[in-house]
Structures are given as C-alpha cells and as structure tokens.
Coordinates of C-alpha atoms in Angstrom, one line a residue:
M1 CA 0.0 0.0 0.0
E2 CA 1.3 3.4 -1.0
I3 CA 1.1 6.4 1.4
S4 CA -1.1 8.3 -1.0
E5 CA -3.6 5.4 -1.1
A6 CA -3.6 5.1 2.7
R7 CA -4.1 8.8 3.0
Q8 CA -7.2 8.7 0.8
L9 CA -8.6 5.7 2.7
I10 CA -8.2 7.5 6.0
R11 CA -9.7 10.7 4.7
D12 CA -12.8 8.8 3.7
L13 CA -13.3 7.2 7.2
G14 CA -16.4 8.5 8.9
A15 CA -19.2 7.8 11.3
I16 CA -21.8 5.3 10.0
D17 CA -25.2 4.9 11.5
V18 CA -26.1 1.5 13.0
T19 CA -28.8 1.0 10.3
Q20 CA -26.0 1.1 7.7
I21 CA -23.9 -1.7 9.2
G22 CA -23.6 -4.4 6.6
S23 CA -24.5 -2.0 3.7
P24 CA -22.2 -1.4 0.7
S25 CA -20.8 1.8 2.2
W26 CA -20.1 0.1 5.5
T27 CA -18.5 -2.8 3.7
R28 CA -16.2 -0.4 1.8
Q29 CA -15.1 1.2 5.1
H30 CA -14.6 -2.2 6.7
D31 CA -12.4 -3.3 3.9
A32 CA -10.4 -0.1 4.1
L33 CA -9.9 -0.6 7.9
Q34 CA -8.8 -4.1 7.4
R35 CA -6.1 -3.1 4.9
L36 CA -5.0 -0.2 7.2
T37 CA -4.8 -2.6 10.2
T38 CA -2.8 -5.2 8.3
M39 CA -0.3 -2.5 7.2
A40 CA -0.1 -1.0 10.7
Q41 CA 0.5 -4.3 12.3
L42 CA 3.2 -5.1 9.7
Q43 CA 5.0 -1.8 10.2
A44 CA 4.9 -2.3 14.0
R45 CA 6.2 -5.9 13.8
C46 CA 9.0 -5.0 11.4
Q47 CA 10.0 -1.8 13.2
E48 CA 9.3 0.3 10.2
D49 CA 8.2 3.9 10.0
E50 CA 4.6 3.7 11.3
W51 CA 3.0 6.2 8.9
V52 CA -0.4 4.5 9.0
V53 CA -0.7 5.4 12.7
D54 CA 0.8 8.8 12.1
L55 CA -1.8 9.5 9.3
L56 CA -4.7 8.4 11.5
H57 CA -3.4 10.5 14.4
V58 CA -2.8 13.6 12.3
S59 CA -6.1 13.3 10.6
G60 CA -8.0 13.1 13.9
K61 CA -9.5 9.7 13.1
M62 CA -8.8 7.9 16.3
D63 CA -12.1 9.1 17.8
V64 CA -13.9 7.8 14.7
L65 CA -12.3 4.3 15.4
I66 CA -13.4 4.3 19.1
T67 CA -16.9 5.4 18.3
D68 CA -17.2 2.8 15.5
L69 CA -16.0 0.1 18.0
L70 CA -18.6 1.1 20.6
S71 CA -21.4 1.2 17.9
H72 CA -20.5 -2.2 16.6
E73 CA -20.6 -3.6 20.1
A74 CA -24.1 -2.4 20.6
W75 CA -25.1 -3.7 17.1
C76 CA -23.7 -7.1 18.0
T77 CA -25.9 -7.1 21.1
H78 CA -29.2 -5.9 19.5
V79 CA -29.0 -7.1 15.9
L80 CA -26.5 -9.9 15.4
P81 CA -28.3 -12.7 17.4
S82 CA -31.5 -12.4 15.4
L83 CA -29.4 -12.2 12.1
L84 CA -27.6 -15.4 13.0
E85 CA -31.0 -17.2 13.6
E86 CA -32.3 -16.1 10.3
A87 CA -29.1 -16.9 8.5
Q88 CA -29.3 -20.5 9.7
A89 CA -32.4 -20.9 7.5
S90 CA -31.0 -19.0 4.6
E91 CA -30.0 -20.8 1.4
C92 CA -27.5 -18.1 0.4
N93 CA -24.0 -19.6 0.1
T94 CA -22.2 -16.4 0.7
V95 CA -24.0 -15.5 4.0
N96 CA -21.1 -16.9 6.1
I97 CA -18.7 -14.5 4.4
A98 CA -21.0 -11.6 5.2
L99 CA -21.4 -12.7 8.8
Y100 CA -17.7 -13.1 9.2
S101 CA -17.1 -9.5 8.1
L102 CA -19.8 -8.3 10.4
Q103 CA -18.6 -10.2 13.5
S104 CA -14.9 -9.5 12.8
H105 CA -15.3 -5.8 12.5
S106 CA -14.6 -5.2 16.2
G107 CA -11.4 -7.3 16.0
V108 CA -10.2 -5.2 13.1
L109 CA -10.8 -1.9 15.0
A110 CA -9.3 -3.3 18.3
A111 CA -6.2 -4.5 16.5
L112 CA -5.7 -1.1 15.0
L113 CA -6.2 0.7 18.3
E114 CA -3.8 -1.7 20.0
V115 CA -1.0 -0.7 17.5
A116 CA -1.9 3.0 17.7
F117 CA -2.1 3.3 21.5
F118 CA 1.5 1.9 21.9
H119 CA 2.4 5.5 21.2
E120 CA 1.7 7.8 24.1
K121 CA 1.2 10.8 21.9
V122 CA -1.9 9.1 20.3
L123 CA -3.4 8.6 23.7
E124 CA -2.6 12.2 24.8
D125 CA -4.5 13.6 21.8
S126 CA -7.5 11.3 22.1
D127 CA -10.8 12.5 23.5
E128 CA -10.7 11.6 27.2
D129 CA -14.5 11.0 27.3
L130 CA -14.1 8.4 24.6
L131 CA -11.1 6.8 26.5
L132 CA -13.4 6.4 29.5
E133 CA -15.9 4.6 27.3
L134 CA -13.2 2.6 25.7
G135 CA -12.0 1.4 29.1
G136 CA -15.5 0.1 29.7
W137 CA -15.5 -1.7 26.4
C138 CA -12.2 -3.4 27.4
V139 CA -13.5 -4.5 30.8
R140 CA -16.6 -6.0 29.3
R141 CA -14.5 -8.0 26.8
L142 CA -12.3 -9.3 29.7
V143 CA -15.4 -10.2 31.8
D144 CA -16.8 -12.0 28.8
A145 CA -13.5 -13.9 28.3
Q146 CA -13.8 -15.4 31.8
G147 CA -16.9 -17.2 30.7
L148 CA -15.6 -18.0 27.2
G149 CA -12.4 -19.6 28.7
E150 CA -14.5 -22.1 30.6
G151 CA -15.4 -23.8 27.3
K152 CA -11.7 -24.2 26.5
G153 CA -12.0 -24.8 22.8
G154 CA -15.7 -25.2 22.7
E155 CA -15.7 -24.7 19.0
D156 CA -16.3 -28.4 18.6
Q157 CA -19.6 -28.0 20.3
A158 CA -21.1 -25.7 17.7
T159 CA -24.6 -26.6 16.5
D160 CA -25.3 -27.9 13.1
G161 CA -26.5 -25.7 10.3
P162 CA -25.2 -23.5 7.5
T163 CA -23.7 -21.0 10.0
K164 CA -21.9 -23.7 12.1
E165 CA -18.5 -22.3 11.3
T166 CA -19.7 -18.7 12.0
A167 CA -21.2 -19.7 15.4
A168 CA -18.2 -21.8 16.3
G169 CA -15.9 -18.7 15.6
L170 CA -17.8 -16.5 18.0
D171 CA -16.1 -17.8 21.1
L172 CA -12.7 -17.6 19.5
A173 CA -13.4 -14.1 18.3
G174 CA -14.4 -13.2 21.9
L175 CA -11.1 -14.5 23.2
Q176 CA -9.2 -12.6 20.5
L177 CA -11.1 -9.4 21.4
A178 CA -10.1 -10.0 25.0
T179 CA -6.5 -10.3 23.9
Y180 CA -6.6 -6.9 22.3
A181 CA -8.6 -5.5 25.3
I182 CA -6.0 -6.5 27.9
T183 CA -3.2 -4.7 25.9
I184 CA -5.3 -1.6 25.3
V185 CA -6.4 -1.3 28.9
R186 CA -2.8 -1.7 30.0
Y187 CA -1.9 1.3 27.8
L188 CA -4.8 3.2 29.3
V189 CA -3.6 2.5 32.8
D190 CA -0.1 3.8 31.9
H191 CA -1.6 6.9 30.3
G192 CA -3.9 7.5 33.3
R193 CA -1.0 7.1 35.8
Q194 CA 1.1 9.6 33.9
S195 CA -1.3 12.3 32.8
A196 CA -5.0 11.4 33.1
P197 CA -5.8 10.7 36.8
S198 CA -9.6 10.8 36.2
L199 CA -9.2 8.0 33.6
L200 CA -7.2 5.9 36.1
T201 CA -9.8 6.6 38.9
H202 CA -12.6 5.4 36.5
L203 CA -10.7 2.2 35.6
M204 CA -9.8 1.3 39.2
D205 CA -12.8 2.5 41.2
T206 CA -15.8 2.4 38.8
L207 CA -14.7 -0.6 36.8
D208 CA -12.6 -2.3 39.5
L209 CA -10.0 -3.2 36.9
L210 CA -7.4 -4.2 39.5
H211 CA -9.6 -7.0 40.9
L212 CA -10.5 -8.1 37.4
A213 CA -6.8 -8.3 36.2
C214 CA -6.0 -10.4 39.3
R215 CA -8.8 -12.8 38.5
L216 CA -7.5 -13.2 34.9
L217 CA -4.1 -14.0 36.2
L218 CA -5.3 -16.6 38.8
A219 CA -7.7 -18.3 36.3
P220 CA -6.4 -17.3 32.8
P221 CA -9.1 -17.9 30.1
W222 CA -6.3 -18.2 27.6
R223 CA -5.0 -21.5 29.0
D224 CA -6.4 -25.0 29.1
A225 CA -4.1 -26.7 31.6
P226 CA -5.6 -30.3 31.3
S227 CA -4.9 -30.4 27.6
G228 CA -1.8 -28.3 27.6
R229 CA -3.2 -25.8 25.1
A230 CA -3.1 -22.1 25.0
F231 CA -5.1 -19.5 23.0
Q232 CA -2.5 -18.0 20.6
D233 CA -2.9 -16.3 17.2
G234 CA -6.7 -16.7 17.2
A235 CA -6.9 -20.4 18.0
W236 CA -6.3 -23.0 20.7
R237 CA -2.8 -24.5 20.1
P238 CA -0.8 -27.2 21.9
V239 CA 2.1 -25.9 23.9
P240 CA 5.1 -28.2 24.3
P241 CA 5.7 -29.2 28.0
P242 CA 9.0 -27.3 28.3
N243 CA 7.3 -24.1 27.3
R244 CA 4.2 -24.3 29.5
R245 CA 5.7 -22.2 32.3
A246 CA 6.5 -19.3 29.8
L247 CA 4.1 -16.4 30.1
L248 CA 1.6 -15.8 27.3
P249 CA 1.5 -12.3 25.9
Q250 CA -2.0 -11.8 27.4
E251 CA -0.6 -12.7 30.9
V252 CA 2.3 -10.3 30.4
Q253 CA -0.1 -7.5 29.8
A254 CA -2.3 -8.5 32.8
W255 CA 0.7 -8.5 35.1
L256 CA 1.8 -5.1 33.8
T257 CA -1.8 -3.8 34.4
V258 CA -1.6 -4.8 38.0
H259 CA 1.9 -3.4 38.3
G260 CA 0.8 -0.1 36.9
A261 CA -2.1 0.1 39.3
V262 CA -0.1 -0.3 42.5
R263 CA 3.5 0.7 41.6
D264 CA 3.0 4.4 42.6
E265 CA 2.2 5.5 46.2
G266 CA -0.1 8.2 44.9
V267 CA -2.1 5.7 42.8
R268 CA -2.3 3.2 45.6
A269 CA -3.6 5.9 48.0
R270 CA -6.6 6.5 45.8
L271 CA -7.7 2.9 46.0
D272 CA -9.8 1.4 48.8
A273 CA -8.1 -1.6 50.3
T274 CA -11.2 -3.7 50.1
P275 CA -11.2 -7.3 51.3
A276 CA -11.8 -8.6 47.8
R277 CA -8.8 -6.6 46.4
R278 CA -6.6 -7.7 49.3
A279 CA -7.5 -11.3 48.8
A280 CA -6.9 -11.1 45.0
L281 CA -3.5 -9.4 45.4
C282 CA -2.5 -11.8 48.1
A283 CA -3.2 -14.7 45.9
L284 CA -0.8 -13.3 43.2
G285 CA 2.2 -13.7 45.6
P286 CA 3.0 -17.4 45.0
P287 CA 2.9 -17.4 41.2
L288 CA 4.8 -14.1 41.1
G289 CA 7.6 -15.6 43.2
N290 CA 7.5 -18.9 41.5
G291 CA 8.8 -18.1 38.0
V292 CA 7.0 -15.0 36.9
L293 CA 9.5 -12.6 38.5
T294 CA 12.4 -14.3 36.6
Q295 CA 10.6 -13.7 33.3
M296 CA 9.6 -10.1 34.2
P297 CA 12.2 -8.5 36.5
V298 CA 10.3 -5.2 36.1
L299 CA 7.7 -6.6 38.6
R300 CA 10.1 -6.3 41.5
P301 CA 8.3 -3.3 43.0
L302 CA 5.0 -5.3 42.8
H303 CA 6.7 -8.2 44.6
A304 CA 7.9 -5.8 47.3
F305 CA 4.4 -4.3 47.6
L306 CA 2.7 -7.8 48.0
A307 CA 5.3 -8.7 50.6
A308 CA 4.1 -5.7 52.7
L309 CA 0.4 -5.9 51.7
D310 CA -0.7 -5.7 55.4
T311 CA 0.5 -2.1 55.5
W312 CA -1.7 -1.0 52.5
G313 CA -4.3 1.6 53.4
G314 CA -6.7 1.4 56.3
A315 CA -10.3 0.2 56.6
P316 CA -12.2 0.6 53.3
G317 CA -13.5 4.1 52.8
T318 CA -11.6 5.6 55.7
G319 CA -8.4 7.4 56.6
R320 CA -5.7 8.4 54.1
A321 CA -7.2 6.3 51.2
A322 CA -10.6 8.0 51.4
A323 CA -9.0 11.4 51.7
A324 CA -6.8 10.8 48.7
R325 CA -9.7 9.5 46.6
A326 CA -11.6 12.7 47.1
A327 CA -9.5 14.2 44.2
P328 CA -9.5 13.8 41.4
R329 CA -13.0 12.7 40.7
I330 CA -14.3 11.6 37.4
A331 CA -15.4 14.7 35.5
P332 CA -18.8 14.5 33.9
L333 CA -18.8 13.8 30.2
S334 CA -18.7 17.0 28.1
R335 CA -21.4 15.5 25.8
A336 CA -23.8 12.7 25.6
S337 CA -21.9 9.4 25.8
V338 CA -21.8 7.1 22.8
A339 CA -23.5 4.4 25.0
A340 CA -26.4 6.8 25.8
T341 CA -26.8 7.7 22.2
L342 CA -26.9 4.0 21.2
R343 CA -29.5 3.2 23.8
G344 CA -31.9 5.5 22.0
A345 CA -31.2 4.0 18.6
E346 CA -34.0 2.4 16.5
W347 CA -32.9 -1.2 16.8
G348 CA -35.9 -2.5 15.1
A349 CA -35.1 -0.5 12.0
A350 CA -31.4 -1.7 12.4
R351 CA -32.5 -5.3 12.4
R352 CA -34.7 -4.8 9.3
A353 CA -31.8 -3.0 7.5
A354 CA -29.3 -5.7 8.4
R355 CA -31.7 -8.4 7.0
A356 CA -31.9 -6.5 3.8
H357 CA -28.1 -5.8 3.6
V358 CA -27.0 -9.4 4.3
L359 CA -29.7 -11.9 3.4
C360 CA -31.2 -10.6 0.1
P361 CA -30.0 -12.2 -3.2
A362 CA -28.4 -8.9 -4.3
A363 CA -26.2 -9.0 -1.1
G364 CA -24.9 -12.4 -2.2
E365 CA -24.0 -11.1 -5.6
A366 CA -22.3 -8.1 -4.2
L367 CA -20.2 -10.4 -2.0
R368 CA -19.2 -12.5 -4.9
Q369 CA -18.0 -9.4 -6.7
R370 CA -16.1 -8.4 -3.7
L371 CA -14.0 -11.6 -3.3
P372 CA -11.4 -10.7 -5.9
T373 CA -10.8 -7.4 -4.1
L374 CA -10.3 -9.3 -0.8
A375 CA -8.0 -11.8 -2.4
A376 CA -5.9 -9.0 -3.9
A377 CA -5.7 -7.2 -0.6
L378 CA -4.5 -10.4 1.1
E379 CA -1.9 -11.0 -1.6
A380 CA -0.6 -7.5 -1.3
A381 CA -0.2 -7.9 2.4
C382 CA 1.8 -11.1 1.9
E383 CA 4.0 -9.4 -0.6
A384 CA 4.6 -6.5 1.7
Q385 CA 5.6 -8.8 4.5
E386 CA 8.1 -10.6 2.2
A387 CA 9.5 -7.2 1.1
T388 CA 10.3 -6.3 4.7
G389 CA 12.6 -9.3 5.1
V390 CA 16.3 -8.8 5.7
Q391 CA 18.2 -7.8 2.6
G392 CA 21.9 -7.6 2.7
N393 CA 23.5 -4.3 1.9
T394 CA 25.8 -4.1 -1.1
C395 CA 29.4 -3.7 -0.2
P396 CA 32.1 -2.4 -2.6
A397 CA 34.1 -5.1 -4.2
G398 CA 37.5 -5.9 -2.6
K399 CA 36.6 -4.5 0.8
L400 CA 36.2 -6.4 4.0
S401 CA 32.5 -6.9 4.7
V402 CA 31.1 -8.1 8.1
R403 CA 27.6 -9.1 8.9
L404 CA 26.3 -9.1 12.5
E405 CA 23.3 -11.2 13.4
V406 CA 21.7 -10.3 16.7
Y407 CA 19.3 -12.5 18.7
R408 CA 17.2 -11.7 21.7
L409 CA 16.9 -14.0 24.7
A410 CA 13.2 -14.6 24.7
K411 CA 13.3 -17.0 27.6
E412 CA 15.8 -19.3 29.2
S413 CA 17.9 -20.9 26.4
A414 CA 15.4 -19.7 23.7
W415 CA 16.7 -17.2 21.2
G416 CA 14.7 -15.2 18.8
W417 CA 16.1 -13.4 15.7
W418 CA 16.3 -9.6 16.3
A419 CA 18.1 -7.8 13.5
T420 CA 20.9 -7.9 10.9
Y421 CA 23.6 -5.2 10.6
D422 CA 26.0 -5.0 7.7
Y423 CA 29.4 -3.3 7.9
V424 CA 32.1 -2.6 5.4
A425 CA 35.7 -1.3 5.8
N426 CA 36.0 2.4 5.1
D427 CA 38.7 4.0 2.9
E428 CA 41.1 4.7 5.8
P429 CA 44.3 2.7 5.9
C430 CA 44.7 0.1 8.6
Q431 CA 46.2 1.4 11.8
E432 CA 49.0 -0.4 13.6
V433 CA 48.7 -0.8 17.3
Q434 CA 51.5 -1.8 19.7
P435 CA 50.5 -4.7 22.0
S436 CA 50.1 -4.1 25.7
E437 CA 52.4 -5.7 28.2
G438 CA 52.1 -9.5 28.2
Q439 CA 50.6 -9.6 24.7
R440 CA 52.4 -10.9 21.7
G441 CA 52.6 -9.5 18.2
R442 CA 51.5 -6.2 16.8
R443 CA 48.0 -5.5 15.8
Q444 CA 46.3 -3.9 12.8
V445 CA 43.0 -2.2 13.2
M446 CA 40.5 -1.6 10.4
V447 CA 37.6 0.8 10.9
L448 CA 34.2 -0.4 9.8
Q449 CA 31.2 1.6 8.8
A450 CA 27.6 0.6 8.3
G451 CA 26.9 -0.6 4.8
A452 CA 24.6 1.3 2.4
G453 CA 21.0 1.2 3.3
G454 CA 20.4 4.3 5.3
G455 CA 18.1 4.9 8.3
E456 CA 18.7 4.6 11.9
P457 CA 19.6 1.0 13.0
R458 CA 17.3 -0.9 15.3
A459 CA 18.2 -0.6 19.0
L460 CA 19.8 -3.7 20.6
P461 CA 17.8 -5.8 23.1
A462 CA 18.8 -5.8 26.8
R463 CA 19.7 -9.5 26.7
G464 CA 20.9 -11.3 23.6
K465 CA 23.8 -12.6 21.6
I466 CA 25.7 -11.3 18.6
V467 CA 27.1 -13.5 15.8
V468 CA 29.8 -12.1 13.6
M469 CA 30.2 -13.5 10.1
T470 CA 32.6 -12.6 7.4
E471 CA 33.8 -14.4 4.3
G472 CA 36.6 -16.9 4.8
R473 CA 36.2 -17.1 8.6
L474 CA 34.3 -19.2 11.1
P475 CA 31.5 -17.3 12.8
M476 CA 32.2 -15.7 16.2
E477 CA 29.6 -15.1 18.8
A478 CA 29.2 -13.6 22.3
G479 CA 26.3 -13.0 24.7
F480 CA 25.6 -9.6 26.1
M481 CA 23.5 -7.8 28.7
L482 CA 22.9 -4.1 28.2
P483 CA 21.3 -1.5 30.5
A484 CA 17.7 -0.8 29.9
S485 CA 15.7 2.3 30.8
E486 CA 12.6 2.4 32.9
S487 CA 11.5 5.5 31.0
K488 CA 12.3 7.4 27.8
N489 CA 14.6 9.6 29.8
T490 CA 18.0 7.9 29.3
A491 CA 20.2 10.7 30.7
A492 CA 21.4 8.6 33.6
L493 CA 22.9 5.9 31.3
E494 CA 26.3 5.9 29.8
P495 CA 26.4 7.7 26.5
V496 CA 28.7 5.2 24.8
L497 CA 29.3 1.4 25.4
W498 CA 31.5 -1.1 23.6
L499 CA 30.8 -4.7 22.7
T500 CA 33.7 -7.0 22.0
V501 CA 33.4 -10.3 20.1
G502 CA 36.2 -12.8 19.3
R503 CA 39.8 -13.3 20.4
L504 CA 43.2 -12.9 18.7
A505 CA 44.6 -16.2 19.9
E506 CA 45.4 -18.8 17.2
G507 CA 45.0 -16.4 14.3
G508 CA 41.6 -15.1 15.4
A509 CA 40.1 -11.7 15.1
V510 CA 38.2 -9.2 17.3
L511 CA 35.3 -7.0 16.5
Q512 CA 34.7 -4.0 18.8
L513 CA 31.3 -2.5 18.3
Q514 CA 30.5 1.0 19.5
L515 CA 27.0 1.5 21.0
S516 CA 25.5 4.9 21.2
R517 CA 22.7 5.9 23.6
L518 CA 19.5 7.3 22.2
D519 CA 18.1 10.3 24.0
Q520 CA 14.5 9.2 23.1
P521 CA 14.3 5.4 22.6
R522 CA 11.5 4.2 20.5
E523 CA 11.3 0.5 21.3
R524 CA 10.7 -1.3 24.5
D525 CA 10.6 -4.8 25.8
L526 CA 7.0 -6.0 25.6
V527 CA 7.6 -8.3 28.7
T528 CA 9.4 -6.0 31.1
G529 CA 8.2 -2.7 29.7
T530 CA 11.7 -1.2 29.8
W531 CA 13.1 0.8 26.8
Y532 CA 16.1 -0.2 24.6
P533 CA 18.4 2.8 24.5
Y534 CA 21.5 1.6 22.6
I535 CA 22.0 1.4 18.9
P536 CA 25.1 0.1 17.1
G537 CA 27.5 2.7 15.6
K538 CA 30.9 2.3 14.1
A539 CA 33.1 -0.8 14.6
A540 CA 36.7 -1.8 14.6
W541 CA 38.1 -5.1 13.2
T542 CA 41.4 -6.1 14.8
L543 CA 43.9 -8.7 13.6
E544 CA 47.5 -9.6 14.2
K545 CA 49.8 -7.8 11.8
G546 CA 50.5 -9.8 8.7
Q547 CA 47.2 -11.7 8.9
D548 CA 44.8 -11.4 5.9
S549 CA 41.5 -9.8 7.0
T550 CA 39.5 -12.7 5.5
S551 CA 41.7 -15.7 6.1
T552 CA 40.5 -18.4 8.5

C-alpha cells in the first residue's frame, strides 16, 4: 500500500449509523480498515516507519475508530443474534462470508487501536471521554472472556447448520477481542497514571480493573491446563511441556496492568483496600515468586508491595485512602456518551436493515464481486511482508564486509532473531597498534562503517547474543547484557558502550562495536516494559599484523 492510497482511505473514514452496518458503504469502510490494520501491524512488527498510525493521528480519526467500536458492540448485542438465527435458515451460500465480516469488525478496530495506543502521543491527543468509554469496552470483553475460557476450545460443540463455522468462531473471536482488550487497557492504565488521573480513577474505582486483572491471572481464560493448550494467534494451540511455564502475551499485559495500578504510592492511596482486592492481590504472591519474576524483572516493585500488603491503606473508605480519593473525581462527560446515544437507537429498524443488507440475493451477488478485491488485498499484504525481510547491503568489491546477526533472549535458552547489521571497511588505511604488556605480536585495526542502506539501525535488546560473520572465517559469537531504561529519559545511562566479540589467539580476530545511547528510545521490551536505549554505531576489526583480513 502506498502512502497516497492510505491517506485517501483514512480521509474517507467517517461515522456510520447503526442502520447502515452491513451496507455497501459500511463494507467499503470495513475493507479499508482491514487493509490499514494489516499494514499498521506489519509496520509495528518490522519496526518500520509507522506512517499508518501517524496519518490516523494527524487526521484526527482515532475518535472515529473508538466510536465505531462502541457502535459495533451495541449492534452485535441488539442485531447480530437475530441475524444469525435467520441466516441459519438461509440458502444463500455467501451468507457466512458476510457474517464473518460483520462479527470480525470489532477485531479489526481493536487490533488497529492496539497498535496505535502503543504511542503515548496518540493517547494524549485522544478525547478523554471516549477513552473512558473505551475502558468500559475493554473491561466488558475481559469479563466475557472469563466465561468463554470455561469452554476451552468449545468450537467443537457448535450446532449444526449453514452457520456452524460462524457460530463456532464467535467464542474464538471473543477471546481474541479480550487479547486486544488487555493490551489496550494496560496502555490506558499507563496513560492514566502519567497524565490522566480521572481516567485511572474510572478504571480502578468504577470498573474495578485491578480486581479483574488479578482474577484473569489466577484463572487465565487463555490457558487450558488439562490439555496443555493455549489461545494463541486466534486459535487453541498445543504448547510443548518445556514451554508451558512461559508467560503468554496476554498474561504479560495483565501483570503489567496490576503493576501499573499499584506501583506508585499516589495511585495506591486513591484505591480502597477492600477485602476482595486484598485477597486477590495476596493470591498473586505465590505465582509471582514462582517463576513470573524471573521472566519479568520489572515486577520487583510489585513483589515488594505484595510482601508488605498488610500495610496497605486502612479500613475501606476511611483514613488516608478515602481522603486521597476525594480528588481527582471523574469529570462529567462533556457531551452525551456514545453508549447513551446508542440506547436511544432504533434497533428494530437496524434489524430490518441488516436483514436487507445481508440476506437478500443482491447482497450475495455483491459479496461474490467483492471476493477478488479481498484476495488482492491479502496477496498485497503477503507481498509487503516478504518485502520487509532482511536484505543484505551491497558492499564495494574488494573491501572487507562483516555481517552481524543479533538474537534476543526470549526466555531461558530460547533465542529469537532480532536484527541484521552489515558493515564494510572504510577508505582509511589500517592502523598499527602496539601490544600491551604480556601480549604478543603487533595488531592492525581496520575501521568499519555501516553498509549502504540508510536509516537509523534498530536498537539492541537488553539481553541477547551477537554472531559475527565474514567471508573466509568461522562465525564468532558472544552473549551480552545491556542497561535498559525504565522510562524514555536515558540521561542517567552511559552515552557510549562497547561490545567485544572474538579473540586474537590462534589467528583469530576481534570485533569491537560501539553502541550509542538514544536520548529518546522508540522501542521497548513487551515483557518488562523497559526501553532499549542503545544502537550500534561504528566498529573496529582487529587482527595480528600480517594476517589477511578474510583468512581463517
């Protein structure tokens, strides 16, 4: 997708009345949102320039997405059940495709909001009233997930009929919505803690998010312990026994939500220490100390708080906690809420319109004409993903070229590929270096620079390993641990660090890689929440004098 095309799609996004859901105009907007979501997720995953999110933000369309999400939730409550019943008796072969688009719309919107709200600036510029309502949507999806998780793959229990696959997918879609919801609500908690105290008060007091997050951790709906399965990538999948203690992404976000709610004294003081909250938090102690803390060191403050839980607050509604909770209170909405507006909607008319949009013969023909467009969009997304693969930089002929492959330690003894960096010797002559006392032979040092390709390199992870490869030599590798930053303010960290890989003994070589500190890091660890502040800069390649730079 080109930027110009995305800009036009975003410009055309607008509010659609509930009676138009399922209509051709709604379908065009749904397809546009699906394409934008796919591109935004791809850009986030590949650490590219996230211009889809930037365009949505600059165009002021985030509020349109939230309103659309809330409207679709109400539509699914008042219209979708009757539509499913009537579709079961329909002889239209394309009805399942139409129903899939209708029920998946919330997932498309939630996925796009999840990517966008990773950026604090997007949250800061969003309508706070809508964020309050979005928090309610997230909590409702998480409450629903507790019931859905009890089925643990109940898709096999779907009733017979032409909509069997559609009905079977409803529970899976609900768990996927909850997956998006726990990430979004975690971002809302962080935003509320930093700059929107009334939002945080709403989440914790009105919606009791802290207690809900604790229940999700104690009885995760995304796990089926008896069968060893977990809900991942939209389906129940088997998890090998060695990996079953590893946290799921949803559990990581739930832990960070609890951590964000109690990490600051000021936030804790605004919470009543109710017996239910105390009991839920107390129950988190054993799992936190039994493996979770080793996977998420950022939770140490939470561990310390739970160890001293008896000192938290006084009696519910009294003392310091009640006084602190007196401000800030939740400001009244500056307009009629989306939920209130939807309660007054003509749902009878919406049901009749949906029946006409989805079940009539003309709707089936429209869907058949739409299939090539959907297939082309999917193919374009696949091609875009392939195009973002690692491509080696072209190095001038005759010059030493070095490739660095970096891997992140995802969990104990499990490495995940992180990034590739290519270097080439610059035009400066080799420098001769006298050995230090106790070292033999003189050394020659060659300065390396990043190969052609442009752009700022990806920041290195806090824990990982680096593999150095060059033509004619065996690969060299070394593990590393780098400082990470709790916030985007990295002034307290060293401005420059060096990584050294290899050794000179027995005709070997040494690579010294300079790491520069970013003043404003852009990427953080999704598990610990800490920021990666160091990017690779120039490098030096050292050999014993007389050794060929590419000889083994």
